[in-house]
PDB file of C-alpha atoms in Angstrom:
ATOM      1  CA  GLY A1093     -63.575 -10.840 -34.977  1.00 62.00           C
ATOM      2  CA  SER A1094     -60.520 -12.268 -33.336  1.00 69.00           C
ATOM      3  CA  PHE A1095     -58.216 -15.177 -33.883  1.00 71.00           C
ATOM      4  CA  SER A1096     -55.446 -16.879 -31.917  1.00 77.00           C
ATOM      5  CA  VAL A1097     -52.148 -18.433 -32.894  1.00 76.00           C
ATOM      6  CA  THR A1098     -49.857 -20.837 -31.131  1.00 81.00           C
ATOM      7  CA  VAL A1099     -46.178 -19.866 -30.786  1.00 77.00           C
ATOM      8  CA  ASP A1100     -43.641 -22.587 -30.244  1.00 75.00           C
ATOM      9  CA  LYS A1101     -41.053 -22.259 -27.518  1.00 71.00           C
ATOM     10  CA  ASN A1102     -37.911 -20.479 -28.662  1.00 71.00           C
ATOM     11  CA  GLU A1103     -35.098 -22.793 -27.658  1.00 65.00           C
ATOM     12  CA  THR A1104     -32.408 -20.755 -29.374  1.00 67.00           C
ATOM     13  CA  ASP A1105     -30.113 -18.080 -27.978  1.00 64.00           C
ATOM     14  CA  GLU A1106     -31.384 -15.529 -30.509  1.00 68.00           C
ATOM     15  CA  GLN A1107     -34.443 -13.314 -30.578  1.00 73.00           C
ATOM     16  CA  ARG A1108     -36.734 -14.096 -33.530  1.00 77.00           C
ATOM     17  CA  SER A1109     -39.679 -12.466 -35.247  1.00 82.00           C
ATOM     18  CA  ALA A1110     -42.491 -13.315 -37.665  1.00 83.00           C
ATOM     19  CA  SER A1111     -45.367 -11.491 -39.288  1.00 83.00           C
ATOM     20  CA  ILE A1112     -48.978 -12.502 -39.935  1.00 82.00           C
ATOM     21  CA  THR A1113     -50.786 -10.911 -42.870  1.00 81.00           C
ATOM     22  CA  ILE A1114     -54.596 -10.737 -42.839  1.00 78.00           C
ATOM     23  CA  LYS A1115     -56.493  -9.985 -46.037  1.00 80.00           C
ATOM     24  CA  ALA A1116     -60.188  -9.270 -46.502  1.00 76.00           C
ATOM     25  CA  ASN A1117     -61.301  -8.163 -49.933  1.00 78.00           C
ATOM     26  CA  GLU A1118     -59.214  -5.102 -50.698  1.00 76.00           C
ATOM     27  CA  ALA A1119     -58.013  -4.583 -47.100  1.00 78.00           C
ATOM     28  CA  THR A1120     -54.732  -5.923 -45.723  1.00 81.00           C
ATOM     29  CA  ALA A1121     -53.341  -5.865 -42.176  1.00 79.00           C
ATOM     30  CA  THR A1122     -50.064  -7.177 -40.813  1.00 83.00           C
ATOM     31  CA  VAL A1123     -49.305  -8.297 -37.257  1.00 82.00           C
ATOM     32  CA  ASN A1124     -45.659  -8.566 -36.168  1.00 83.00           C
ATOM     33  CA  ILE A1125     -44.713 -11.074 -33.485  1.00 82.00           C
ATOM     34  CA  ILE A1126     -41.333 -10.817 -31.736  1.00 79.00           C
ATOM     35  CA  GLN A1127     -40.231 -13.637 -29.495  1.00 70.00           C
ATOM     36  CA  GLY A1128     -37.360 -13.258 -27.071  1.00 64.00           C
ATOM     37  CA  LYS A1129     -34.479 -15.698 -26.869  1.00 60.00           C
ATOM     38  CA  MET A1130     -34.701 -18.587 -24.478  1.00 60.00           C
ATOM     39  CA  TYR A1131     -32.062 -17.359 -22.050  1.00 68.00           C
ATOM     40  CA  VAL A1132     -31.715 -13.689 -21.200  1.00 72.00           C
ATOM     41  CA  MET A1133     -28.855 -12.032 -19.338  1.00 77.00           C
ATOM     42  CA  ASP A1134     -28.662  -8.267 -19.715  1.00 81.00           C
ATOM     43  CA  PHE A1135     -26.808  -5.656 -17.652  1.00 84.00           C
ATOM     44  CA  THR A1136     -28.043  -2.152 -17.007  1.00 83.00           C
ATOM     45  CA  GLU A1137     -24.379  -1.112 -17.198  1.00 87.00           C
ATOM     46  CA  SER A1138     -21.351  -3.066 -18.367  1.00 86.00           C
ATOM     47  CA  ASP A1139     -18.421  -0.654 -17.892  1.00 88.00           C
ATOM     48  CA  TYR A1140     -17.408   0.964 -14.607  1.00 89.00           C
ATOM     49  CA  VAL A1141     -14.666   3.576 -14.165  1.00 87.00           C
ATOM     50  CA  LEU A1142     -13.737   4.373 -10.571  1.00 87.00           C
ATOM     51  CA  PRO A1143     -11.449   6.872  -8.809  1.00 85.00           C
ATOM     52  CA  CYS A1144      -8.260   5.727  -7.137  1.00 88.00           C
ATOM     53  CA  THR A1145      -9.850   6.222  -3.693  1.00 87.00           C
ATOM     54  CA  GLY A1146     -11.971   3.053  -4.012  1.00 87.00           C
ATOM     55  CA  ASP A1147     -15.748   2.674  -4.111  1.00 89.00           C
ATOM     56  CA  THR A1148     -18.652   0.213  -4.263  1.00 91.00           C
ATOM     57  CA  ILE A1149     -20.185  -0.707  -7.602  1.00 90.00           C
ATOM     58  CA  LYS A1150     -23.735  -1.930  -8.134  1.00 89.00           C
ATOM     59  CA  VAL A1151     -24.175  -4.486 -10.895  1.00 90.00           C
ATOM     60  CA  THR A1152     -27.778  -5.113 -11.972  1.00 87.00           C
ATOM     61  CA  LEU A1153     -28.546  -8.136 -14.123  1.00 85.00           C
ATOM     62  CA  ALA A1154     -31.909  -8.955 -15.733  1.00 82.00           C
ATOM     63  CA  THR A1155     -32.164 -12.674 -16.445  1.00 81.00           C
ATOM     64  CA  ASN A1156     -34.556 -15.593 -16.726  1.00 75.00           C
ATOM     65  CA  THR A1157     -32.043 -18.316 -15.955  1.00 77.00           C
ATOM     66  CA  ASP A1158     -29.738 -19.539 -13.213  1.00 80.00           C
ATOM     67  CA  TYR A1159     -26.247 -18.124 -13.372  1.00 83.00           C
ATOM     68  CA  GLU A1160     -22.976 -17.809 -11.542  1.00 84.00           C
ATOM     69  CA  TYR A1161     -20.231 -15.199 -11.660  1.00 87.00           C
ATOM     70  CA  SER A1162     -16.458 -15.108 -11.315  1.00 88.00           C
ATOM     71  CA  ILE A1163     -13.927 -12.303 -10.886  1.00 90.00           C
ATOM     72  CA  GLN A1164     -10.906 -12.432 -13.146  1.00 90.00           C
ATOM     73  CA  GLU A1165      -8.329 -14.855 -11.796  1.00 88.00           C
ATOM     74  CA  GLY A1166      -5.576 -13.370  -9.660  1.00 89.00           C
ATOM     75  CA  ILE A1167      -7.480 -10.157  -8.830  1.00 91.00           C
ATOM     76  CA  SER A1168      -7.786  -9.378  -5.130  1.00 91.00           C
ATOM     77  CA  TRP A1169      -8.739  -5.698  -5.184  1.00 93.00           C
ATOM     78  CA  ILE A1170     -12.427  -6.392  -5.959  1.00 91.00           C
ATOM     79  CA  LYS A1171     -14.563  -8.248  -3.433  1.00 90.00           C
ATOM     80  CA  PRO A1172     -18.257  -9.238  -3.561  1.00 89.00           C
ATOM     81  CA  ILE A1173     -20.463  -7.828  -0.808  1.00 86.00           C
ATOM     82  CA  THR A1174     -24.102  -8.965  -1.085  1.00 67.00           C
ATOM     83  CA  LYS A1175     -26.646 -10.325  -3.523  1.00 59.00           C
ATOM     84  CA  THR A1176     -30.345  -9.419  -3.508  1.00 52.00           C
ATOM     85  CA  LYS A1177     -33.218 -10.679  -5.649  1.00 47.00           C
ATOM     86  CA  ALA A1178     -36.220  -8.706  -6.888  1.00 41.00           C
ATOM     87  CA  THR A1179     -38.488 -10.547  -9.315  1.00 42.00           C
ATOM     88  CA  GLN A1180     -36.186 -11.347 -12.244  1.00 62.00           C
ATOM     89  CA  THR A1181     -33.670  -8.605 -11.565  1.00 73.00           C
ATOM     90  CA  PHE A1182     -30.588  -9.497  -9.551  1.00 82.00           C
ATOM     91  CA  THR A1183     -28.289  -6.950  -7.946  1.00 87.00           C
ATOM     92  CA  HIS A1184     -24.704  -7.593  -6.907  1.00 89.00           C
ATOM     93  CA  TYR A1185     -22.440  -5.228  -5.005  1.00 91.00           C
ATOM     94  CA  PHE A1186     -18.662  -5.302  -5.278  1.00 92.00           C
ATOM     95  CA  TYR A1187     -16.224  -3.303  -3.191  1.00 92.00           C
ATOM     96  CA  VAL A1188     -13.259  -1.887  -5.092  1.00 93.00           C
ATOM     97  CA  GLU A1189     -10.240  -1.183  -2.893  1.00 93.00           C
ATOM     98  CA  PRO A1190      -8.272   2.093  -3.184  1.00 92.00           C
ATOM     99  CA  ASN A1191      -5.587   2.080  -5.843  1.00 91.00           C
ATOM    100  CA  ASN A1192      -2.375   3.213  -4.177  1.00 89.00           C
ATOM    101  CA  GLU A1193      -0.293   2.562  -7.270  1.00 88.00           C
ATOM    102  CA  TYR A1194       0.813   5.085  -9.875  1.00 85.00           C
ATOM    103  CA  GLU A1195      -0.765   3.131 -12.745  1.00 86.00           C
ATOM    104  CA  SER A1196      -4.423   2.581 -13.599  1.00 89.00           C
ATOM    105  CA  ARG A1197      -5.781  -0.957 -13.509  1.00 91.00           C
ATOM    106  CA  GLN A1198      -8.582  -2.942 -15.093  1.00 93.00           C
ATOM    107  CA  THR A1199     -10.311  -6.257 -14.596  1.00 94.00           C
ATOM    108  CA  SER A1200     -13.509  -8.070 -15.542  1.00 94.00           C
ATOM    109  CA  ILE A1201     -16.319  -9.917 -13.817  1.00 93.00           C
ATOM    110  CA  SER A1202     -17.973 -12.725 -15.787  1.00 93.00           C
ATOM    111  CA  PHE A1203     -21.561 -13.906 -15.354  1.00 91.00           C
ATOM    112  CA  ILE A1204     -22.163 -17.426 -16.687  1.00 90.00           C
ATOM    113  CA  ASN A1205     -25.489 -18.918 -17.703  1.00 85.00           C
ATOM    114  CA  LYS A1206     -25.627 -22.305 -15.972  1.00 84.00           C
ATOM    115  CA  ASP A1207     -27.886 -23.783 -18.660  1.00 79.00           C
ATOM    116  CA  ASN A1208     -25.951 -23.035 -21.822  1.00 81.00           C
ATOM    117  CA  ARG A1209     -22.685 -21.571 -20.360  1.00 84.00           C
ATOM    118  CA  GLU A1210     -23.208 -18.288 -22.190  1.00 83.00           C
ATOM    119  CA  THR A1211     -20.954 -15.659 -20.616  1.00 89.00           C
ATOM    120  CA  LYS A1212     -21.581 -11.949 -20.207  1.00 89.00           C
ATOM    121  CA  THR A1213     -18.775  -9.754 -18.918  1.00 92.00           C
ATOM    122  CA  ILE A1214     -18.561  -6.373 -17.237  1.00 92.00           C
ATOM    123  CA  THR A1215     -15.363  -4.330 -17.154  1.00 93.00           C
ATOM    124  CA  VAL A1216     -14.121  -2.492 -14.077  1.00 93.00           C
ATOM    125  CA  SER A1217     -11.436   0.171 -14.551  1.00 92.00           C
ATOM    126  CA  GLN A1218      -9.799   2.152 -11.773  1.00 91.00           C
ATOM    127  CA  LEU A1219      -7.755   5.314 -12.153  1.00 86.00           C
ATOM    128  CA  GLN A1220      -4.217   5.583 -10.847  1.00 88.00           C
ATOM    129  CA  LEU A1221      -3.054   7.510  -7.808  1.00 88.00           C
ATOM    130  CA  ASN A1222      -1.977  10.824  -9.279  1.00 88.00           C
ATOM    131  CA  ALA A1223       1.530  11.833  -8.301  1.00 89.00           C
ATOM    132  CA  ILE A1224       4.098  14.556  -8.891  1.00 90.00           C
ATOM    133  CA  ILE A1225       7.340  13.661  -7.127  1.00 89.00           C
ATOM    134  CA  PRO A1226      10.368  15.966  -7.379  1.00 91.00           C
ATOM    135  CA  ALA A1227      13.718  14.365  -6.604  1.00 90.00           C
ATOM    136  CA  ASP A1228      14.247  16.889  -3.796  1.00 93.00           C
ATOM    137  CA  SER A1229      12.274  19.694  -2.164  1.00 94.00           C
ATOM    138  CA  VAL A1230      15.134  22.202  -1.722  1.00 96.00           C
ATOM    139  CA  TYR A1231      18.037  23.035  -4.056  1.00 96.00           C
ATOM    140  CA  ARG A1232      20.939  25.386  -3.289  1.00 95.00           C
ATOM    141  CA  ILE A1233      22.738  26.834  -6.285  1.00 95.00           C
ATOM    142  CA  GLU A1234      25.680  29.179  -6.910  1.00 94.00           C
ATOM    143  CA  ALA A1235      25.345  32.917  -7.484  1.00 93.00           C
ATOM    144  CA  LYS A1236      26.507  32.793 -11.111  1.00 93.00           C
ATOM    145  CA  LYS A1237      24.212  32.844 -14.147  1.00 94.00           C
ATOM    146  CA  GLN A1238      23.465  29.255 -15.102  1.00 95.00           C
ATOM    147  CA  ASN A1239      21.145  26.626 -16.506  1.00 94.00           C
ATOM    148  CA  PHE A1240      19.688  24.465 -13.781  1.00 94.00           C
ATOM    149  CA  GLU A1241      17.457  21.394 -13.832  1.00 92.00           C
ATOM    150  CA  PHE A1242      15.969  18.859 -11.443  1.00 93.00           C
ATOM    151  CA  GLU A1243      14.188  15.551 -11.908  1.00 90.00           C
ATOM    152  CA  VAL A1244      10.446  15.033 -11.501  1.00 90.00           C
ATOM    153  CA  SER A1245       8.548  11.744 -11.563  1.00 87.00           C
ATOM    154  CA  SER A1246       4.919  12.101 -12.592  1.00 87.00           C
ATOM    155  CA  ASN A1247       1.997  10.224 -14.115  1.00 85.00           C
ATOM    156  CA  VAL A1248      -0.189  13.276 -14.798  1.00 85.00           C
ATOM    157  CA  GLU A1249       0.066  16.451 -16.809  1.00 85.00           C
ATOM    158  CA  TYR A1250       1.031  19.412 -14.667  1.00 89.00           C
ATOM    159  CA  GLN A1251       1.641  23.136 -14.956  1.00 90.00           C
ATOM    160  CA  ILE A1252       4.852  24.830 -13.841  1.00 92.00           C
ATOM    161  CA  SER A1253       5.047  28.301 -12.330  1.00 93.00           C
ATOM    162  CA  VAL A1254       7.778  30.228 -10.512  1.00 95.00           C
ATOM    163  CA  SER A1255       7.471  32.886  -7.836  1.00 95.00           C
ATOM    164  CA  GLU A1256      10.380  35.138  -8.924  1.00 95.00           C
ATOM    165  CA  ASN A1257      11.411  36.648 -12.250  1.00 94.00           C
ATOM    166  CA  TRP A1258      15.118  35.746 -11.915  1.00 96.00           C
ATOM    167  CA  ILE A1259      14.313  32.098 -12.640  1.00 95.00           C
ATOM    168  CA  LYS A1260      12.661  31.082 -15.918  1.00 94.00           C
ATOM    169  CA  TYR A1261      11.262  27.709 -16.988  1.00 91.00           C
ATOM    170  CA  THR A1262      12.619  26.700 -20.400  1.00 86.00           C
ATOM    171  CA  GLN A1263      10.904  23.435 -21.410  1.00 70.00           C
ATOM    172  CA  THR A1264       7.532  22.417 -22.824  1.00 52.00           C
ATOM    173  CA  GLN A1265       5.644  20.102 -20.493  1.00 51.00           C
ATOM    174  CA  THR A1266       4.921  16.572 -21.729  1.00 47.00           C
ATOM    175  CA  LYS A1267       2.586  13.871 -20.477  1.00 48.00           C
ATOM    176  CA  ALA A1268       4.153  10.632 -19.354  1.00 44.00           C
ATOM    177  CA  LEU A1269       4.549   8.219 -16.503  1.00 49.00           C
ATOM    178  CA  LEU A1270       8.289   8.659 -16.265  1.00 61.00           C
ATOM    179  CA  ASN A1271      11.191  10.506 -14.755  1.00 71.00           C
ATOM    180  CA  LYS A1272      12.057  13.701 -16.580  1.00 83.00           C
ATOM    181  CA  ASN A1273      14.266  16.691 -15.943  1.00 88.00           C
ATOM    182  CA  ILE A1274      12.733  20.150 -16.027  1.00 91.00           C
ATOM    183  CA  ALA A1275      15.138  22.969 -16.856  1.00 92.00           C
ATOM    184  CA  PHE A1276      15.435  26.610 -15.822  1.00 94.00           C
ATOM    185  CA  GLU A1277      17.566  29.623 -16.674  1.00 95.00           C
ATOM    186  CA  ILE A1278      18.918  31.302 -13.541  1.00 95.00           C
ATOM    187  CA  GLU A1279      20.100  34.903 -13.593  1.00 95.00           C
ATOM    188  CA  GLU A1280      23.205  35.954 -11.673  1.00 94.00           C
ATOM    189  CA  ASN A1281      22.649  37.052  -8.096  1.00 94.00           C
ATOM    190  CA  ASN A1282      24.492  40.387  -7.868  1.00 90.00           C
ATOM    191  CA  SER A1283      23.453  41.062  -4.308  1.00 89.00           C
ATOM    192  CA  PHE A1284      25.168  40.209  -1.049  1.00 86.00           C
ATOM    193  CA  GLU A1285      22.097  38.354   0.230  1.00 90.00           C
ATOM    194  CA  GLU A1286      20.869  34.921  -0.722  1.00 93.00           C
ATOM    195  CA  ARG A1287      17.507  34.776  -2.460  1.00 95.00           C
ATOM    196  CA  THR A1288      14.752  32.184  -2.734  1.00 96.00           C
ATOM    197  CA  ALA A1289      12.222  31.236  -5.404  1.00 96.00           C
ATOM    198  CA  ILE A1290       9.420  28.671  -5.278  1.00 97.00           C
ATOM    199  CA  VAL A1291       8.752  26.402  -8.265  1.00 96.00           C
ATOM    200  CA  THR A1292       5.165  25.105  -8.162  1.00 96.00           C
ATOM    201  CA  LEU A1293       4.191  21.897  -9.963  1.00 94.00           C
ATOM    202  CA  LYS A1294       0.395  21.618 -10.118  1.00 92.00           C
ATOM    203  CA  SER A1295      -2.173  19.273 -11.624  1.00 89.00           C
ATOM    204  CA  ASP A1296      -5.906  19.154 -10.894  1.00 85.00           C
ATOM    205  CA  ASP A1297      -5.555  17.412  -7.525  1.00 85.00           C
ATOM    206  CA  VAL A1298      -1.820  17.389  -6.758  1.00 90.00           C
ATOM    207  CA  THR A1299       0.498  20.289  -5.942  1.00 94.00           C
ATOM    208  CA  GLN A1300       4.210  20.186  -5.116  1.00 94.00           C
ATOM    209  CA  ASN A1301       6.480  23.103  -4.246  1.00 96.00           C
ATOM    210  CA  VAL A1302      10.251  23.070  -4.773  1.00 96.00           C
ATOM    211  CA  LYS A1303      12.445  25.731  -3.155  1.00 97.00           C
ATOM    212  CA  ILE A1304      15.424  27.139  -5.091  1.00 96.00           C
ATOM    213  CA  VAL A1305      17.937  29.012  -2.920  1.00 96.00           C
ATOM    214  CA  GLN A1306      20.632  31.009  -4.724  1.00 95.00           C
ATOM    215  CA  ARG A1307      23.732  32.016  -2.821  1.00 94.00           C
ATOM    216  CA  PRO A1308      24.832  35.708  -2.765  1.00 92.00           C
ATOM    217  CA  TRP A1309      27.505  36.912  -5.149  1.00 83.00           C
ATOM    218  CA  ALA A1310      30.051  37.450  -2.349  1.00 68.00           C
ATOM    219  CA  HIS A1311      30.159  36.617   1.307  1.00 56.00           C
ATOM    220  CA  ARG A1312      31.319  38.976   4.016  1.00 55.00           C
ATOM    221  CA  ILE A1313      35.039  38.393   4.565  1.00 57.00           C
ATOM    222  CA  ASN A1314      36.769  38.924   7.877  1.00 56.00           C
ATOM    223  CA  VAL A1315      40.503  39.544   7.713  1.00 57.00           C
ATOM    224  CA  ALA A1316      42.591  39.107  10.843  1.00 55.00           C
ATOM    225  CA  VAL A1317      45.492  41.557  11.070  1.00 57.00           C
ATOM    226  CA  VAL A1318      48.140  41.070  13.766  1.00 55.00           C
ATOM    227  CA  HIS A1319      50.367  43.954  14.753  1.00 57.00           C
ATOM    228  CA  CYS A1320      53.895  43.211  15.813  1.00 60.00           C
ATOM    229  CA  GLU A1321      53.057  44.261  19.348  1.00 57.00           C
ATOM    230  CA  ASP A1322      49.251  44.053  19.803  1.00 57.00           C
ATOM    231  CA  GLU A1323      46.350  42.056  18.262  1.00 55.00           C
ATOM    232  CA  PHE A1324      43.295  44.103  17.364  1.00 56.00           C
ATOM    233  CA  VAL A1325      39.787  43.468  15.934  1.00 58.00           C
ATOM    234  CA  SER A1326      39.904  43.124  12.159  1.00 59.00           C
ATOM    235  CA  PRO A1327      37.916  45.269   9.719  1.00 60.00           C
ATOM    236  CA  TYR A1328      35.480  43.668   7.256  1.00 60.00           C
ATOM    237  CA  PHE A1329      35.183  44.084   3.509  1.00 59.00           C
ATOM    238  CA  ASN A1330      32.371  43.613   0.955  1.00 59.00           C
ATOM    239  CA  GLY A1331      32.612  43.808  -2.801  1.00 58.00           C
ATOM    240  CA  ARG A1332      34.086  42.394  -5.985  1.00 58.00           C
ATOM    241  CA  ASP A1333      37.763  41.901  -6.765  1.00 56.00           C
ATOM    242  CA  MET A1334      38.784  44.086  -3.840  1.00 58.00           C
ATOM    243  CA  THR A1335      42.374  45.176  -3.313  1.00 58.00           C
ATOM    244  CA  GLY A1336      43.924  47.554  -0.844  1.00 58.00           C
ATOM    245  CA  THR A1337      46.401  48.067   1.957  1.00 60.00           C
ATOM    246  CA  VAL A1338      46.257  48.269   5.725  1.00 59.00           C
ATOM    247  CA  ASP A1339      47.435  51.578   7.175  1.00 59.00           C
ATOM    248  CA  TRP A1340      49.318  50.774  10.343  1.00 58.00           C
ATOM    249  CA  GLY A1341      49.283  54.344  11.493  1.00 54.00           C
TER     250      GLY A1341
END
């Protein structure tokens, strides 16, 4: 056989349930009845994380009531595009502008039930523009052995490598959105030619190269010698702590 029951309208904002137990002699059966809440607003996704380059997000809301939405006050980098309706599922598109700043940002979009003012909120987070910014791209240093450092501004972790073995990185890299000095040990340049090394600062999507130019130990020196009667082309000398005399012949 069959039977029917009447279920009152659920005018609350909570789902509710009840059970009906049927007994016949030694047999027992239970029927569970679950009734949804009066007003439904559910998102298929409530948190969005976007790259700094900007993108369009699709917000899908299942509801059985009229609603409105608002973007957090003072936020201009998210803009609504269109709204489409399919049965009881509503889809909204929002364009998120590129983030050209060196810090991540976050905002919210609120959907408000017009009947009971219940609010559901989605969160939109956008990553920062990754940056590694050395204070300068070229440094010229003396020939002597020395400790040398230069400033780097960064908001990402990065690896440091050098192209030559006469320059050695001496610090442990840290993660921070700040200005920090990175230090190197420079060996003496014993040659008479300047030399160059490239320091590479690299993260996943950003690479910066800094050129270090070390002067030679000694420059070529021209000495002008004037005879008491005639002027002649001077010799040239290379070397350390040189002394000597000029033979006049």
